[in-house]
Coordinates of C-alpha atoms in Angstrom, one line a residue:
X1004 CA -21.7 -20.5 -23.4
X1005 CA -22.9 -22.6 -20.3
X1006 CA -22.4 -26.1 -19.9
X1007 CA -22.9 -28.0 -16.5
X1008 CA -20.4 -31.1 -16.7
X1009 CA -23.1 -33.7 -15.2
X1010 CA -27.1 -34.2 -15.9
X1011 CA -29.5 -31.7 -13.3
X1012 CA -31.7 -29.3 -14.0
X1013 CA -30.8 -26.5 -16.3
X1014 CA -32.7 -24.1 -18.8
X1015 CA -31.7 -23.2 -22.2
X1016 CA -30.4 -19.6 -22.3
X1017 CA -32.8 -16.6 -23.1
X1018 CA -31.4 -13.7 -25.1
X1019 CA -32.4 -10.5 -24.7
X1020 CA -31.4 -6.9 -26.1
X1021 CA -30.0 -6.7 -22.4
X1022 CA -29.0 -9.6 -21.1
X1023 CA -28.2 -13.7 -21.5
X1024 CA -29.9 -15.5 -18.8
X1025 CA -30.5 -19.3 -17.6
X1026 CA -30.4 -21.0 -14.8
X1027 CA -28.9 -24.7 -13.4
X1028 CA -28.1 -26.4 -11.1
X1029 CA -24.4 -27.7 -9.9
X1030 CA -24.2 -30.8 -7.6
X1031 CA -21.4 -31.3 -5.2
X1032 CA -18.0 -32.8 -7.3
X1033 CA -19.7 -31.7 -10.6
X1034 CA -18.5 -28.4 -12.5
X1035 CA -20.1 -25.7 -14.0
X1036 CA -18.4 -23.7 -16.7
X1037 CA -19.4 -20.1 -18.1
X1038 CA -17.9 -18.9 -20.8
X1039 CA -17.4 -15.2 -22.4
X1040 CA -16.1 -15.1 -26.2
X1041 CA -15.6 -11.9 -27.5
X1042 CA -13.6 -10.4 -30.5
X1043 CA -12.7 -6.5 -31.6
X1044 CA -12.4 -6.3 -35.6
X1045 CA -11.6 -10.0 -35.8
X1046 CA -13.5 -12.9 -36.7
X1047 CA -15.0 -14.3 -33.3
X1048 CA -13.8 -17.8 -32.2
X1049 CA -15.8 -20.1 -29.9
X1050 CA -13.7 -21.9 -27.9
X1051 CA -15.2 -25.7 -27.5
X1052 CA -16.3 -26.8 -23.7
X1053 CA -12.9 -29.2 -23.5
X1054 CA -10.7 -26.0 -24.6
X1055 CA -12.0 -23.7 -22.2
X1056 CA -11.3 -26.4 -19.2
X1057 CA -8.3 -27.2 -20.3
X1058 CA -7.3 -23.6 -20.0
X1059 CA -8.9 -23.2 -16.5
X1060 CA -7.2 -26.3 -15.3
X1061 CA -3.6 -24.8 -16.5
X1062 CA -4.5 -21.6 -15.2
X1063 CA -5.0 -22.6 -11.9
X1064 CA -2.0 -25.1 -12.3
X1065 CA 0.4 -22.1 -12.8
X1066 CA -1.4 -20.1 -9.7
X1067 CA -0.6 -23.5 -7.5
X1068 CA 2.8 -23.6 -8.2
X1069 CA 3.5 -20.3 -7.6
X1070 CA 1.9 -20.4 -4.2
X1071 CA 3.9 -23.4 -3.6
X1072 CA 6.9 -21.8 -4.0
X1073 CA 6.2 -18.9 -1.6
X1074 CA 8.6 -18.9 1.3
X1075 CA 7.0 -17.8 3.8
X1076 CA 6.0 -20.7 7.1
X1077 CA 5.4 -18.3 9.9
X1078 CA 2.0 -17.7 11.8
X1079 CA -1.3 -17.0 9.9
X1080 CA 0.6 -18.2 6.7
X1081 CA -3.1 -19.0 4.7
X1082 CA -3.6 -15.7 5.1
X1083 CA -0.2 -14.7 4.0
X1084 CA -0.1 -16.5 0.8
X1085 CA -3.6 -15.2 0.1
X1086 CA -2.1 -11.8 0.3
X1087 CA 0.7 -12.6 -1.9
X1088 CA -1.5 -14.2 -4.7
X1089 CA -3.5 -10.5 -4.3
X1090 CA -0.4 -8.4 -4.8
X1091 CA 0.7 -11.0 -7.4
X1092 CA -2.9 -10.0 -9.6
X1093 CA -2.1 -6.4 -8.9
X1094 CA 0.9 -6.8 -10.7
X1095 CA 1.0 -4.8 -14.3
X1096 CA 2.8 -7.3 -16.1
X1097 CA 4.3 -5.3 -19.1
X1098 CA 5.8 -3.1 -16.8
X1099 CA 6.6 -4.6 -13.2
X1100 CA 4.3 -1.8 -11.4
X1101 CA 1.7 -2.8 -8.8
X1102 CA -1.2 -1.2 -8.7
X1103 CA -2.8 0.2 -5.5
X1104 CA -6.0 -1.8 -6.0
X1105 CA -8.1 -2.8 -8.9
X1106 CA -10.8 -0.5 -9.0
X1107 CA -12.2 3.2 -8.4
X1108 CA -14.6 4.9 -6.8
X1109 CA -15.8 2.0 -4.4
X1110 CA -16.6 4.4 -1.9
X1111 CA -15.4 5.2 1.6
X1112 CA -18.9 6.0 2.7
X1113 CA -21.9 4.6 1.0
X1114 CA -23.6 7.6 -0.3
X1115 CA -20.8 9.7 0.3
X1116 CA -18.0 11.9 -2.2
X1117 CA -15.2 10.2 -0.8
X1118 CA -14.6 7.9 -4.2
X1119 CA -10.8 7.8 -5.7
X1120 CA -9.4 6.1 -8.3
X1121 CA -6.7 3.4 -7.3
X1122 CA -5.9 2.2 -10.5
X1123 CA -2.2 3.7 -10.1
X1124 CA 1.1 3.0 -8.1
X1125 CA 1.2 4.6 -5.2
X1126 CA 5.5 5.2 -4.5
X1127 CA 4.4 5.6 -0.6
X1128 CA 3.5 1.8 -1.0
X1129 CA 7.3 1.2 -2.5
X1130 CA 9.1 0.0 0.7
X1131 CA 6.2 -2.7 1.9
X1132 CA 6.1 -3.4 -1.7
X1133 CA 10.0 -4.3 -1.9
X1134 CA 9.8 -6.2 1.7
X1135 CA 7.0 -8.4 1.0
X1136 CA 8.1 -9.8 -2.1
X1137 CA 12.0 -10.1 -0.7
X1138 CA 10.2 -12.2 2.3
X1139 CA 8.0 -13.9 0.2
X1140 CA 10.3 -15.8 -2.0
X1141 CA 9.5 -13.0 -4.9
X1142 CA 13.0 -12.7 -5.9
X1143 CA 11.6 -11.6 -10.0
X1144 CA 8.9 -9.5 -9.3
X1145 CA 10.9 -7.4 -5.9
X1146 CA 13.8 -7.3 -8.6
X1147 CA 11.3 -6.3 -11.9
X1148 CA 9.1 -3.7 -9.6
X1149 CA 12.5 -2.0 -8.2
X1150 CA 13.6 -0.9 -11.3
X1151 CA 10.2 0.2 -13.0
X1152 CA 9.9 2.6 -9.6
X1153 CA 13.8 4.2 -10.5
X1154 CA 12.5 4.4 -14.2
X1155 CA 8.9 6.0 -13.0
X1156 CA 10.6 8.3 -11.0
X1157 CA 13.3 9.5 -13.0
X1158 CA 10.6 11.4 -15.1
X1159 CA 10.2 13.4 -12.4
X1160 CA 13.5 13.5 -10.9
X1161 CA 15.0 15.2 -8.4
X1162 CA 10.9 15.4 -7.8
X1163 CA 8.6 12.6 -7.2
X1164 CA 4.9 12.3 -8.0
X1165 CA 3.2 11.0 -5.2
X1166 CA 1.6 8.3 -7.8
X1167 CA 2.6 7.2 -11.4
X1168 CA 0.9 5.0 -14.3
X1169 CA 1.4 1.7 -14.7
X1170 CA 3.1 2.1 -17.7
X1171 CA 5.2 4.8 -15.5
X1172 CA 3.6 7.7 -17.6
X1173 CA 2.6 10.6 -14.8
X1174 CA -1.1 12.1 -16.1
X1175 CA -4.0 11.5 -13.9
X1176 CA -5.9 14.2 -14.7
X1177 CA -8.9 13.4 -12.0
X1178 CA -12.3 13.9 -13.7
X1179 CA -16.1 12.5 -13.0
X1180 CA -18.0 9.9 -15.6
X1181 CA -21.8 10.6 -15.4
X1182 CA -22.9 7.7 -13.6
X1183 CA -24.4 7.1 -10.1
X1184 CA -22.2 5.1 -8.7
X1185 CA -21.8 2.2 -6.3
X1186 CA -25.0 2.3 -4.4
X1187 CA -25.3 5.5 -5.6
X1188 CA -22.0 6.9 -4.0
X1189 CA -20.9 9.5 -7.0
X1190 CA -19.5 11.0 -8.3
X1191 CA -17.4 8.3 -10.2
X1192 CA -13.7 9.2 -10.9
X1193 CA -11.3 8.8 -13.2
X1194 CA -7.5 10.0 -12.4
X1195 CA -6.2 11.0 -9.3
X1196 CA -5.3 14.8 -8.3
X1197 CA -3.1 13.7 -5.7
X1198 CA -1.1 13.2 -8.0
X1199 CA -0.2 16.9 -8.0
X1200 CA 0.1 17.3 -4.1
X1201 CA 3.5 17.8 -2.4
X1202 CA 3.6 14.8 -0.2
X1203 CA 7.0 14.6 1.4
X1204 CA 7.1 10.9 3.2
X1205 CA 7.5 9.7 -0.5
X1206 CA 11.2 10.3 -0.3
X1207 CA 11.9 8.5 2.7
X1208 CA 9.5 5.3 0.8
X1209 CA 12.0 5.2 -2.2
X1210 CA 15.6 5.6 0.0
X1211 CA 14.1 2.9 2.1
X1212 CA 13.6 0.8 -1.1
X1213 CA 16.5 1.5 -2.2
X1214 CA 18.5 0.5 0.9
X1215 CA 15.7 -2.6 1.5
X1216 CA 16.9 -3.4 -2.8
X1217 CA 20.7 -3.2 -1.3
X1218 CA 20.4 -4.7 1.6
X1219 CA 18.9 -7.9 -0.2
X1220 CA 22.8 -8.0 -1.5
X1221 CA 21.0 -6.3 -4.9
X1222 CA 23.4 -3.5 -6.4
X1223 CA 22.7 0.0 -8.2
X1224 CA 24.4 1.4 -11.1
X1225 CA 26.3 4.4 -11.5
X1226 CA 23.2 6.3 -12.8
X1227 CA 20.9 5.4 -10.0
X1228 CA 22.8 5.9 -7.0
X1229 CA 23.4 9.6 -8.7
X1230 CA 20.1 10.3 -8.4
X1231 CA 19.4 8.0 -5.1
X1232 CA 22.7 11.2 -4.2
X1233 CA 20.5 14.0 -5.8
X1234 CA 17.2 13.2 -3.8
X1235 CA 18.9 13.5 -0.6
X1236 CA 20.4 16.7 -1.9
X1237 CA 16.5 17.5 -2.5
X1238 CA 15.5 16.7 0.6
X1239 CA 17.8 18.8 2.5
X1240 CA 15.8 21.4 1.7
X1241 CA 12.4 20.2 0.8
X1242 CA 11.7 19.2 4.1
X1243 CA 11.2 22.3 5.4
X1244 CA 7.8 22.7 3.4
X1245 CA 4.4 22.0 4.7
X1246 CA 2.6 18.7 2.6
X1247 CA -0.7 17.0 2.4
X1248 CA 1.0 14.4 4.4
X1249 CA 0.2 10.4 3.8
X1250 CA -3.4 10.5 3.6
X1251 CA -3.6 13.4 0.7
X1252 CA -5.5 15.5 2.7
X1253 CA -7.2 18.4 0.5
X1254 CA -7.3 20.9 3.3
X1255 CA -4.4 23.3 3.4
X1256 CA -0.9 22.0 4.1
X1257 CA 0.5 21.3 7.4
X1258 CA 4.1 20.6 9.3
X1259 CA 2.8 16.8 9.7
X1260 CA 4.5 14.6 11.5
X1261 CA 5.3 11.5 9.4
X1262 CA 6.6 13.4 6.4
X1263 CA 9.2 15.0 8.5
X1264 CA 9.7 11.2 10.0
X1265 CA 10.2 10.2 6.6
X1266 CA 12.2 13.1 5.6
X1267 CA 14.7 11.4 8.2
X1268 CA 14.3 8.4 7.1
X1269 CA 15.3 9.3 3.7
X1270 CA 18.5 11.3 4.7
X1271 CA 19.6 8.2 7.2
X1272 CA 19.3 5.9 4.5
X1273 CA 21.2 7.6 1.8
X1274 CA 24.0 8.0 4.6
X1275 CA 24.5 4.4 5.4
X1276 CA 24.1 3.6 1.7
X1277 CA 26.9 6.4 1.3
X1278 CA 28.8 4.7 3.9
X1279 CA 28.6 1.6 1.9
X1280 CA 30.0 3.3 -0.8
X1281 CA 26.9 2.3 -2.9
X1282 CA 25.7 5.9 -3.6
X1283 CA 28.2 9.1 -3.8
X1284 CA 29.2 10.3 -0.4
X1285 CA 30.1 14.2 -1.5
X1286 CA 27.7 15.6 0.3
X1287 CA 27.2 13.3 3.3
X1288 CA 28.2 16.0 5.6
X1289 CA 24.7 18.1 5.0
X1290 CA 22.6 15.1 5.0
X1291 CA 23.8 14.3 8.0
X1292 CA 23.4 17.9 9.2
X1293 CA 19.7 17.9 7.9
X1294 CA 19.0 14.9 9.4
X1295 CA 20.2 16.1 13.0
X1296 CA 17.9 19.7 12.5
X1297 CA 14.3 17.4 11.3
X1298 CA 15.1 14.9 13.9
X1299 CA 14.7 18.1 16.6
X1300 CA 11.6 19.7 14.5
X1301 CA 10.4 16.2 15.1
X1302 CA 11.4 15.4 18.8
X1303 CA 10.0 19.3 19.9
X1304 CA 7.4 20.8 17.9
X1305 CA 5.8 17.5 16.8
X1306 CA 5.8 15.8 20.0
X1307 CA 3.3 16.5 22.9
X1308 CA 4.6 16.0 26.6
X1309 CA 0.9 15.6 28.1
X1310 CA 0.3 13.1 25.9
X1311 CA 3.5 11.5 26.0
X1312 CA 3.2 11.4 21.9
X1313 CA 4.3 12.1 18.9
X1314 CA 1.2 14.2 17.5
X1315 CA -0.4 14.5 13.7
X1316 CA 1.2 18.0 13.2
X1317 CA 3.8 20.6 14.5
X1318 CA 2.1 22.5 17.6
X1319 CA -0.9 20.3 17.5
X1320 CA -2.7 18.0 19.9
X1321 CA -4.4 15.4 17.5
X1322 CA -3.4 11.5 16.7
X1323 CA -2.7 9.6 13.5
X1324 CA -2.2 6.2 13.3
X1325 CA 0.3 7.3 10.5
X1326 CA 2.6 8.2 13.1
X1327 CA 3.2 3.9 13.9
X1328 CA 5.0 4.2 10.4
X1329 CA 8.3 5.8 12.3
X1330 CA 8.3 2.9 14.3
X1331 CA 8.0 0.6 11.4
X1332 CA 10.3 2.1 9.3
X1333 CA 12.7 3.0 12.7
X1334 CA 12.8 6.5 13.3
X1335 CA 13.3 5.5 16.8
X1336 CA 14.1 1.4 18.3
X1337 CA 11.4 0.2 19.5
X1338 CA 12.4 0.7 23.2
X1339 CA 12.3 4.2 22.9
X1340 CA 9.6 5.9 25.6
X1341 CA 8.2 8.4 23.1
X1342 CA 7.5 5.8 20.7
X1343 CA 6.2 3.3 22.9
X1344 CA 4.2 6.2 24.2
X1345 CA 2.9 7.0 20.5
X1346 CA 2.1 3.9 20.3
X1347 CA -0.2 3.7 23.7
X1348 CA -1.9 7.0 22.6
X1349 CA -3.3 5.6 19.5
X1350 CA -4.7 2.8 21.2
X1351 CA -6.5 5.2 23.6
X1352 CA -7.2 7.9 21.4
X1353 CA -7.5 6.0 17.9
X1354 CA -8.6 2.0 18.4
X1355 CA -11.5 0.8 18.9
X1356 CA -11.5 -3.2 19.3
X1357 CA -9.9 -4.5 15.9
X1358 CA -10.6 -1.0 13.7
X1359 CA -8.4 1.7 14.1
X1360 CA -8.9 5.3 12.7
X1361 CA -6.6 7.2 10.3
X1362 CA -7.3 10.5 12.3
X1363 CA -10.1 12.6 13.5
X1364 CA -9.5 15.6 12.2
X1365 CA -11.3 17.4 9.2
X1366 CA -9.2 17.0 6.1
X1367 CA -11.1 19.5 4.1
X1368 CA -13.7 16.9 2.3
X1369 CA -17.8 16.2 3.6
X1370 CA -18.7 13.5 5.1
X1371 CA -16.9 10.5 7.2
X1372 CA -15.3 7.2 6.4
X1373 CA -15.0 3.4 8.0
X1374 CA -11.8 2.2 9.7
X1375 CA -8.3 2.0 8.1
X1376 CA -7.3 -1.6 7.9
X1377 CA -3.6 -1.3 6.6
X1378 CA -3.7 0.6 10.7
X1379 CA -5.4 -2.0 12.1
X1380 CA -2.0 -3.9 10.9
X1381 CA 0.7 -1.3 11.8
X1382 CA -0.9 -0.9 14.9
X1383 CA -0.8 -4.9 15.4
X1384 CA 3.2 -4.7 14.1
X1385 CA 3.9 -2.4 16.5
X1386 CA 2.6 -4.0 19.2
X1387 CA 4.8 -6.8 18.7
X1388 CA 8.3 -4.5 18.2
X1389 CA 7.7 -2.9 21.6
X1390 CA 7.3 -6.3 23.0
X1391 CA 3.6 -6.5 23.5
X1392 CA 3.1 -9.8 21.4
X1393 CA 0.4 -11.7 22.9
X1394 CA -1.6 -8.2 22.0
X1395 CA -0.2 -8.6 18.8
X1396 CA -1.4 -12.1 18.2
X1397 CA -4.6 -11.1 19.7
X1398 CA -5.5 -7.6 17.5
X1399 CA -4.0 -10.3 14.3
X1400 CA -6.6 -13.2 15.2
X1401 CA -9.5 -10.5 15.0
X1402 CA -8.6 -8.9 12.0
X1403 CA -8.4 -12.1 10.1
X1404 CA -11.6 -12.8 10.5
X1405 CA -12.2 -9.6 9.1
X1406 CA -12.0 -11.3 5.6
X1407 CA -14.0 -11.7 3.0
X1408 CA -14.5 -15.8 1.6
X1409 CA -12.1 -15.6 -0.3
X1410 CA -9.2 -14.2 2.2
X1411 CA -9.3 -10.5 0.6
X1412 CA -9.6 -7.1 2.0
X1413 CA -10.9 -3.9 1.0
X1414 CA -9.1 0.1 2.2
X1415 CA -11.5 0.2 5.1
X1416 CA -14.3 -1.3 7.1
X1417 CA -17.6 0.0 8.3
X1418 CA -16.9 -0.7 12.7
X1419 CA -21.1 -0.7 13.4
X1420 CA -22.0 -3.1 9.9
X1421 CA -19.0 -5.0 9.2
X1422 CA -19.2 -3.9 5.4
X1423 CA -16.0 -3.4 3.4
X1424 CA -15.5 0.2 2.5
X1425 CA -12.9 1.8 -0.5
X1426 CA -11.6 0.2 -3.0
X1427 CA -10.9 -3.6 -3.2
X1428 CA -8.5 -5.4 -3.4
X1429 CA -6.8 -3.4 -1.4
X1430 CA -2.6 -3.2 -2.0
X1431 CA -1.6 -1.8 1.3
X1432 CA -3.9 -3.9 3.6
X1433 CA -2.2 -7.0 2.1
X1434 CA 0.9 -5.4 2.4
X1435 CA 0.3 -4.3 6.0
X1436 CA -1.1 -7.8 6.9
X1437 CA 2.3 -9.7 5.7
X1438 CA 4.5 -7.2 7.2
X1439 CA 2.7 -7.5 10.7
X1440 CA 2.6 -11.4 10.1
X1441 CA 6.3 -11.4 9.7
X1442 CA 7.6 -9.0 12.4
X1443 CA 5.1 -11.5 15.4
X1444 CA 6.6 -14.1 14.0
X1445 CA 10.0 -13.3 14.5
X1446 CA 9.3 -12.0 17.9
X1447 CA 7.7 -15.2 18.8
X1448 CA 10.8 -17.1 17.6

């Protein structure tokens, strides 16, 4: 059904065993409507034009006023509430979850094998998650996605899966559809096999959402902060293992850095959480122990005097822009001089204008990819904790205009075309953009 609103030039429709095709013409302050009916072993109902509009018109009523009542007043805030009405459509509304993006296989090189399904929720994505939507205003849907991750997760528990279902379910069996492709970029997947990898930095995500949940003057119940108790327990000894690490690599498993960052991360926040008497305290002492015996894996092996950095792995030599995530998340204050070094590396080694690189390393799979935006962000929030903010402001101005037209972006950018690469919309860019927005705008206050 298509129905311009004012007289112009318009064809009737031509039907086809194909396609349903006609053309017309919209004038400025005139609408054009389109409209799909369909039905599934039910009578099918064709709504009239005046129905339809009215619907649109309430629809985007609803959208307004929830925008309105977003919080947030600080720099770049168009682009802030643009990111919040993203994460808001990536919400699975029966269930509270938030997907990671709402497609798969928009690959990360045109032509290329590097094509995952993203139609999942990612824990790793848990504590920017939680903190956006606090920040935001969000107060139902920080509150309704906490407790679908504790519910997710206790299918798994004292083990997490690196990615659940949206209805919190944890099969993903990853398997190929026989079709070519965006731009012929196959194969096509469906399910994600990461799912199955050990990927440590998890752990520290959910205690950091946890404390992020508390901190918000939220509570936990008897039954959560047992098992909040029994994932530290887990981690005391889990962290020894080698992972995939953040980005899933599927070469063999390493000593990388972030995980054991994260590892720390998860152990300091179950002990101030203990300390608050919000989660049982009985085995404080070896969490704290733990935590001293990662922090010097960390602080020797992982870190590389010549390059006055924290490196990718234990013993290596190579970068990852992962590594800003212990300065986010506060591994170390920002005035520390091996994370302010970190930091400097991966501009040197990593940035190149507003694009910045995951890594540089093989990760076990052909071909290459575009830019990491959600780094282009951490790198930008960094920035401003270490006190660089006029930098901050600077890398933030370019990466806005980054956009597409209608303020969204994709997993990663092409630096030579410009294209968006990866799936799209992208969770963790928007998630990364508010998060950098916020921090420069506290440091400019």
């Amino acid at each position: 059904m298509l129905s311009p609103s004012a007289p112009g030039t318009r064809e009737k429709p031509q039907c086809t065993d194909d396609a349903v095709t006609a053309r017309f013409e919209a004038d400025a302050g005139t609408r054009a409507l389109i409209a799909l009916a369909y039905a599934h072993q039910e009578p099918l109902v064709l709504p009239t034009r005046a129905e339809c509009e009215d619907r649109l018109d309430k629809t985007s009523a609803t959208w307004r006023r929830w925008a309105d009542n977003r919080t947030y007043t600080g720099p770049w805030r168009e682009a802030v509430l643009r990111s919040a009405l993203a994460l808001k459509l990536l919400v699975f509304a029966p269930s509270g979850a938030v997907a990671a993006a709402a497609t798969t296989s928009l690959p990360e090189e045109l032509g290329g094998k590097r094509n995952w399904d993203y139609r999942f929720s990612w824990i790793r994505d848990s504590a920017f998650t939680l903190d956006a939507f606090l920040k935001l205003g969000c107060a139902p849907e920080a509150t309704s996605y906490f407790w679908w991750l504790i519910h997710a997760s206790q299918l798994t528990h004292p083990r997490l899966d690196v990615l659940y279902r949206l209805d919190g379910g944890t099969r993903t069996p990853e398997r190929t559809l026989p079709l070519s492709g965006y731009r012929g970029s196959a194969p096509v997947r469906v399910g994600n096999a990461a799912a199955e990898q050990l990927q440590l930095d998890t752990y520290g995500e959910l205690l950091q959402t946890a404390w992020l949940y508390t901190t918000a003057g939220r509570r936990l119940d008897a039954d959560i902060a047992r098992r909040l108790a029994e994932t530290a327990d887990f981690i005391c000894t889990a962290w020894q293992q080698p992972d995939a690490g953040i980005w899933e690599v599927r070469s063999g498993p390493e000593h990388f850095t972030q995980s054991k960052m994260m590892c720390w991360i998860a152990l300091d926040r179950a002990l101030d959480l203990a300390k608050r008497q919000l989660i049982p305290d009985r085995h404080s002492a070896r969490w704290r122990r733990e935590r001293q015996a990662i922090a010097e894996f960390v602080d020797d092996p992982c870190f590389n005097p010549r390059l006055n950095s924290y490196v990718r792995s234990a013993d290596g030599n190579a970068l990852d822009a992962g590594l800003l995530l212990g300065l986010l998340h506060r591994y170390r204050p920002p005035d520390d001089p091996r994370m302010r070094g970190t930091v400097a590396a991966i501009q040197r080694t990593l940035q190149d204008g507003p694009y910045v690189n995951r890594y540089l390393r093989p990760d076990g799979l052909p071909g290459s990819e575009g830019a990491f935006l959600a780094c282009s962000f951490w790198l930008s929030e960094a920035l401003a904790l270490v006190g660089r903010v006029n930098e901050a402001a600077h890398l933030m101005d370019q990466l806005m205009a980054l956009a597409n037209d209608v303020g969204l972006f994709s997993e990663e950018v092409d630096p030579t075309t410009g294209i968006f690469l990866g799936n799209l919309p992208q969770g963790l860019s928007h998630l990364a953009l508010i998060s950098a927005a916020c921090t420069i705008g506290e440091a400019t206050r």
